[in-house]
Amino acid sequence: MDLLNNFFFIALPYIAIIVFVIGTVYRYRSLKFGYSSLSSQFLETRKLFWGSLLFHWGIVIIFFGHLIAFLIPQSILLWNQQPLRLFILEISAFTFGIMAFIGLINLLYRRLSSARIRVVTNYMDIILEILLLIQIFLGLWVAYGYRWGSSWFAIVISPYLKSLFTFTPKVDAVFMLPLVVQLHIITGFLIILIVPFTRLVHFLVFPLSYLWRPYQKVIWNRDRKKIRNAKEAWTVHRPENN
Amino acid sequence: MDVRSQVAMLFHLDKCIGCHTCSIACKNIWTDRKGAEYMWWNNVETKPGTGFPTKWEDQNIYKGGWKKSDDQKLSLRGSGKYKGLLNIFHNPYMPSLEDYYEPWTYKYLDLIESPKGNDQPTARPVSLITGKPIDIKSGPNWDDDLSGTPEFARRDPNLEHLSPSEKEAMFQLEKMAMFYLPRICNHCLNPACVASCPSGAIYKRGEDGVVLINQQVCRAWRMCVTACPYKKSYYNWSTGKSEKCILCYPRLEAGLAPACMHSCVGRIRYLGVLLYDADRIQEAASAPEDELIDRQLELILDPFDENVIQKAKDNGIADSTIQAAQTSPVYKFVKEWGLGLPLHAEYRTLPMLFYIPSLLPVMATLSDADNSAQSGKLDPIAKFWNKNTLYDTSTNSLWGTIEQSRFPLKYLANMFGAGNESKIKEVLKKQLAVRVHRRNVTVGDINSEFSQKALSDVGLTSKMADDIFYLTSLAKFDDRFNIPPAHREQAIEMLENTGDAKGSSGFGFKESPTRGL
């Protein structure tokens, strides 16, 4: 049992993170053409509206909620000091979870029912969507059945995750957790593990830099001014578009 | 002054016969691939008609191009930094496959391999996307030559601001008229697609102004499809990348004409270099609507001006390019003779393709006459007309025919004049003056006083008229196609960094453009 636990809570996280980092970087550098969100809105747009919007807004907010709870757990604990604020946080988080869950069911249904979308579906899409569906379901279960996660997360899980990053894994507390919570952690690392092999890489290239770049973009492939200047050695000006 | 050069095209619409050879040439070279079956980087539309994709000109639907807000600033109509990122999960203004058409083929093998039976075997149409049998609802050029039809011509967005009687007059069977509109990417000076791309994958090439999409940076956020008001950025559903007309840049770099131009049967296309002032682009793009075209044409600089030449050289523009700009047929048509107009300047993207609006047909209009005796016989649609109007095809006045042409000036103005009729009138008058002049020269049944008056009315000399005639009707290929000679050593560097391959064998492995996981 210990061996299994050690595998799931020590080995798996490290494998997942290593594969994630190496895989995404390799793919970005060498297989850049495939680095895309692979939107299928062009083929089917109505069902996508209810799937994509609900899922994305739900999952993005839940994701950042988890991130904040992991990075600065004190902030969540401080917020939760008053019961009313705890309720607000838990209920809104649960709502976003439901949103993501319904959205994902819509997306999965769309992927399987629409003939056009099936053409652009591969196995990894299905595996990913099912894993995400399981993960969100487990998350909702934890939120409903083991209240109040936003408070005990900070005491139990944040230290565990931090210990992983400092290479001193402290897993005793995690071993004691209910099975549902453990499964939620395991599935989470599984998803991180398969990111480089799925279309999920698109969240890594979310175009935030668009906000501060100028609207227009002109690329000069060759710096003619330098070429004309006799004082310069022959230039090693690198084209910007490859 | 920041002088740059742009390879620009001009279309002489009176010469277009609507044969679609350009579209086929383009298709065979660039878009005969999976995911690109439905794309027509070059297409030819019948006007009046709804075009491709359906009603692309209606920006209330597609929200393409720039609009000027109350504080006189330009913003993208349906995308941009905030709207674009907010709509990134689902873009409500993006055209879907239904707005184009579902590409298909036929099961030809069924004709040969079907078992013997009582009925003749048929080749059923099957979708090129799903491979399943489909009912064909529409296809490329579905409204070809269908002027006058309620489904297509009457839904043309350019009919806005035309009176009901004018519209009906356009569509009466005996009087109906149409012309063809070939379209490729406009390679704009203020491109909305470039501005809308969140990943920064789209760029304008400094050397020749060609607008390109870097396929390795495109991440399928699909904002360019919305932002391009001409709907010339297409989404490849298979690779998950947007694609668009590349002005055949590999051919241009090799000194060859683009495929659409080279194959043009009617010889309607002209390709040449224009020098323009990049410093004033923003200013020109945000001009008031009635000044838009003039301000855009002001951007194009005189390539014979010493100051312009010096500034161009300072900017590193090659002598061969400056020389090409001086002999550019596009410059002659657009600037010297004032015949070329941009398509839909009101989208404010400063398109660098120019059109000479169609002169024909000029005769016939609605004129005041007592029609009451016949009104009982008129069909219900014709009853829309004012009772006291009649269709009049007889006219002796030279200019009157243009002002009351069968194709309302307003319609052409909505396409080529940013709604400004005087722009269209000027161009049509010039064309007619050239015809009058040539008729005087070749047939001689028009007296030269009259022909001289026609020319001076529109500010042309007989020398200019002869030049226009030559370039319109007699021009050889090299007169119509004039871009700087190829610099192969530079062309390769526009695609590859040759330093990368130095010391290795060849150019290494390239990633094939297949869909990612």
PDB file of N, CA and C in Angstrom, chain A residues 52-92:
ATOM      1  N   SER A  52     -18.217  25.611 -25.208  1.00  0.00           N
ATOM      2  CA  SER A  52     -16.929  26.278 -25.023  1.00  0.00           C
ATOM      3  C   SER A  52     -17.002  27.400 -23.998  1.00  0.00           C
ATOM      4  N   LEU A  53     -18.033  28.249 -24.092  1.00  0.00           N
ATOM      5  CA  LEU A  53     -18.092  29.388 -23.175  1.00  0.00           C
ATOM      6  C   LEU A  53     -18.212  28.923 -21.727  1.00  0.00           C
ATOM      7  N   LEU A  54     -19.173  28.016 -21.460  1.00  0.00           N
ATOM      8  CA  LEU A  54     -19.367  27.535 -20.092  1.00  0.00           C
ATOM      9  C   LEU A  54     -18.108  26.857 -19.579  1.00  0.00           C
ATOM     10  N   PHE A  55     -17.572  25.962 -20.397  1.00  0.00           N
ATOM     11  CA  PHE A  55     -16.411  25.195 -19.949  1.00  0.00           C
ATOM     12  C   PHE A  55     -15.220  26.114 -19.681  1.00  0.00           C
ATOM     13  N   HIS A  56     -14.895  26.963 -20.653  1.00  0.00           N
ATOM     14  CA  HIS A  56     -13.672  27.749 -20.520  1.00  0.00           C
ATOM     15  C   HIS A  56     -13.741  28.728 -19.353  1.00  0.00           C
ATOM     16  N   TRP A  57     -14.839  29.477 -19.264  1.00  0.00           N
ATOM     17  CA  TRP A  57     -14.910  30.441 -18.150  1.00  0.00           C
ATOM     18  C   TRP A  57     -14.907  29.705 -16.820  1.00  0.00           C
ATOM     19  N   GLY A  58     -15.619  28.596 -16.756  1.00  0.00           N
ATOM     20  CA  GLY A  58     -15.642  27.829 -15.511  1.00  0.00           C
ATOM     21  C   GLY A  58     -14.266  27.322 -15.148  1.00  0.00           C
ATOM     22  N   ILE A  59     -13.605  26.670 -16.094  1.00  0.00           N
ATOM     23  CA  ILE A  59     -12.341  26.003 -15.765  1.00  0.00           C
ATOM     24  C   ILE A  59     -11.236  27.028 -15.514  1.00  0.00           C
ATOM     25  N   VAL A  60     -11.270  28.156 -16.244  1.00  0.00           N
ATOM     26  CA  VAL A  60     -10.223  29.161 -16.051  1.00  0.00           C
ATOM     27  C   VAL A  60     -10.293  29.719 -14.634  1.00  0.00           C
ATOM     28  N   ILE A  61     -11.522  30.017 -14.181  1.00  0.00           N
ATOM     29  CA  ILE A  61     -11.645  30.601 -12.840  1.00  0.00           C
ATOM     30  C   ILE A  61     -11.290  29.569 -11.765  1.00  0.00           C
ATOM     31  N   ILE A  62     -11.741  28.336 -11.953  1.00  0.00           N
ATOM     32  CA  ILE A  62     -11.389  27.275 -11.007  1.00  0.00           C
ATOM     33  C   ILE A  62      -9.871  27.064 -10.976  1.00  0.00           C
ATOM     34  N   PHE A  63      -9.260  27.118 -12.149  1.00  0.00           N
ATOM     35  CA  PHE A  63      -7.805  26.913 -12.235  1.00  0.00           C
ATOM     36  C   PHE A  63      -7.072  27.974 -11.431  1.00  0.00           C
ATOM     37  N   PHE A  64      -7.468  29.232 -11.637  1.00  0.00           N
ATOM     38  CA  PHE A  64      -6.775  30.291 -10.904  1.00  0.00           C
ATOM     39  C   PHE A  64      -7.081  30.218  -9.411  1.00  0.00           C
ATOM     40  N   GLY A  65      -8.293  29.757  -9.077  1.00  0.00           N
ATOM     41  CA  GLY A  65      -8.610  29.558  -7.660  1.00  0.00           C
ATOM     42  C   GLY A  65      -7.651  28.570  -7.025  1.00  0.00           C
ATOM     43  N   HIS A  66      -7.432  27.446  -7.697  1.00  0.00           N
ATOM     44  CA  HIS A  66      -6.498  26.440  -7.193  1.00  0.00           C
ATOM     45  C   HIS A  66      -5.087  27.009  -7.099  1.00  0.00           C
ATOM     46  N   LEU A  67      -4.717  27.797  -8.104  1.00  0.00           N
ATOM     47  CA  LEU A  67      -3.358  28.343  -8.149  1.00  0.00           C
ATOM     48  C   LEU A  67      -3.126  29.280  -6.966  1.00  0.00           C
ATOM     49  N   ILE A  68      -4.120  30.140  -6.707  1.00  0.00           N
ATOM     50  CA  ILE A  68      -3.975  31.079  -5.589  1.00  0.00           C
ATOM     51  C   ILE A  68      -3.902  30.310  -4.280  1.00  0.00           C
ATOM     52  N   ALA A  69      -4.784  29.303  -4.151  1.00  0.00           N
ATOM     53  CA  ALA A  69      -4.794  28.528  -2.901  1.00  0.00           C
ATOM     54  C   ALA A  69      -3.474  27.807  -2.693  1.00  0.00           C
ATOM     55  N   PHE A  70      -2.821  27.440  -3.787  1.00  0.00           N
ATOM     56  CA  PHE A  70      -1.540  26.749  -3.677  1.00  0.00           C
ATOM     57  C   PHE A  70      -0.417  27.737  -3.368  1.00  0.00           C
ATOM     58  N   LEU A  71      -0.407  28.867  -4.052  1.00  0.00           N
ATOM     59  CA  LEU A  71       0.706  29.801  -3.918  1.00  0.00           C
ATOM     60  C   LEU A  71       0.597  30.638  -2.645  1.00  0.00           C
ATOM     61  N   ILE A  72      -0.589  31.213  -2.385  1.00  0.00           N
ATOM     62  CA  ILE A  72      -0.730  32.048  -1.193  1.00  0.00           C
ATOM     63  C   ILE A  72      -1.940  31.578  -0.378  1.00  0.00           C
ATOM     64  N   PRO A  73      -1.784  30.420   0.297  1.00  0.00           N
ATOM     65  CA  PRO A  73      -2.924  29.872   1.036  1.00  0.00           C
ATOM     66  C   PRO A  73      -3.408  30.820   2.136  1.00  0.00           C
ATOM     67  N   GLN A  74      -2.486  31.645   2.678  1.00  0.00           N
ATOM     68  CA  GLN A  74      -2.887  32.540   3.760  1.00  0.00           C
ATOM     69  C   GLN A  74      -4.020  33.470   3.318  1.00  0.00           C
ATOM     70  N   SER A  75      -3.955  33.880   2.059  1.00  0.00           N
ATOM     71  CA  SER A  75      -4.967  34.829   1.584  1.00  0.00           C
ATOM     72  C   SER A  75      -6.359  34.206   1.657  1.00  0.00           C
ATOM     73  N   ILE A  76      -6.434  32.929   1.299  1.00  0.00           N
ATOM     74  CA  ILE A  76      -7.735  32.259   1.318  1.00  0.00           C
ATOM     75  C   ILE A  76      -8.207  32.098   2.777  1.00  0.00           C
ATOM     76  N   LEU A  77      -7.258  31.704   3.652  1.00  0.00           N
ATOM     77  CA  LEU A  77      -7.630  31.521   5.057  1.00  0.00           C
ATOM     78  C   LEU A  77      -8.126  32.830   5.662  1.00  0.00           C
ATOM     79  N   LEU A  78      -7.443  33.902   5.321  1.00  0.00           N
ATOM     80  CA  LEU A  78      -7.824  35.220   5.820  1.00  0.00           C
ATOM     81  C   LEU A  78      -9.238  35.560   5.371  1.00  0.00           C
ATOM     82  N   TRP A  79      -9.486  35.306   4.083  1.00  0.00           N
ATOM     83  CA  TRP A  79     -10.813  35.583   3.516  1.00  0.00           C
ATOM     84  C   TRP A  79     -11.884  34.739   4.213  1.00  0.00           C
ATOM     85  N   ASN A  80     -11.550  33.514   4.514  1.00  0.00           N
ATOM     86  CA  ASN A  80     -12.540  32.586   5.051  1.00  0.00           C
ATOM     87  C   ASN A  80     -12.828  32.778   6.535  1.00  0.00           C
ATOM     88  N   GLN A  81     -12.198  33.769   7.159  1.00  0.00           N
ATOM     89  CA  GLN A  81     -12.390  33.959   8.604  1.00  0.00           C
ATOM     90  C   GLN A  81     -13.846  34.153   8.966  1.00  0.00           C
ATOM     91  N   GLN A  82     -14.564  34.882   8.122  1.00  0.00           N
ATOM     92  CA  GLN A  82     -15.995  35.063   8.407  1.00  0.00           C
ATOM     93  C   GLN A  82     -16.788  34.024   7.638  1.00  0.00           C
ATOM     94  N   PRO A  83     -17.721  33.354   8.274  1.00  0.00           N
ATOM     95  CA  PRO A  83     -18.468  32.280   7.618  1.00  0.00           C
ATOM     96  C   PRO A  83     -19.149  32.750   6.336  1.00  0.00           C
ATOM     97  N   LEU A  84     -19.695  33.983   6.356  1.00  0.00           N
ATOM     98  CA  LEU A  84     -20.413  34.465   5.184  1.00  0.00           C
ATOM     99  C   LEU A  84     -19.497  34.490   3.966  1.00  0.00           C
ATOM    100  N   ARG A  85     -18.262  35.010   4.209  1.00  0.00           N
ATOM    101  CA  ARG A  85     -17.323  35.086   3.083  1.00  0.00           C
ATOM    102  C   ARG A  85     -16.925  33.692   2.618  1.00  0.00           C
ATOM    103  N   LEU A  86     -16.805  32.763   3.564  1.00  0.00           N
ATOM    104  CA  LEU A  86     -16.502  31.378   3.193  1.00  0.00           C
ATOM    105  C   LEU A  86     -17.602  30.821   2.286  1.00  0.00           C
ATOM    106  N   PHE A  87     -18.880  31.078   2.704  1.00  0.00           N
ATOM    107  CA  PHE A  87     -19.996  30.589   1.888  1.00  0.00           C
ATOM    108  C   PHE A  87     -19.949  31.184   0.491  1.00  0.00           C
ATOM    109  N   ILE A  88     -19.706  32.491   0.424  1.00  0.00           N
ATOM    110  CA  ILE A  88     -19.662  33.154  -0.899  1.00  0.00           C
ATOM    111  C   ILE A  88     -18.606  32.486  -1.769  1.00  0.00           C
ATOM    112  N   LEU A  89     -17.410  32.293  -1.187  1.00  0.00           N
ATOM    113  CA  LEU A  89     -16.312  31.696  -1.956  1.00  0.00           C
ATOM    114  C   LEU A  89     -16.686  30.282  -2.405  1.00  0.00           C
ATOM    115  N   GLU A  90     -17.165  29.474  -1.456  1.00  0.00           N
ATOM    116  CA  GLU A  90     -17.444  28.074  -1.796  1.00  0.00           C
ATOM    117  C   GLU A  90     -18.573  27.957  -2.808  1.00  0.00           C
ATOM    118  N   ILE A  91     -19.637  28.761  -2.586  1.00  0.00           N
ATOM    119  CA  ILE A  91     -20.785  28.648  -3.507  1.00  0.00           C
ATOM    120  C   ILE A  91     -20.406  29.116  -4.889  1.00  0.00           C
ATOM    121  N   SER A  92     -19.663  30.247  -4.990  1.00  0.00           N
ATOM    122  CA  SER A  92     -19.317  30.715  -6.339  1.00  0.00           C
ATOM    123  C   SER A  92     -18.355  29.732  -6.998  1.00  0.00           C
TER     124      SER A  92
END
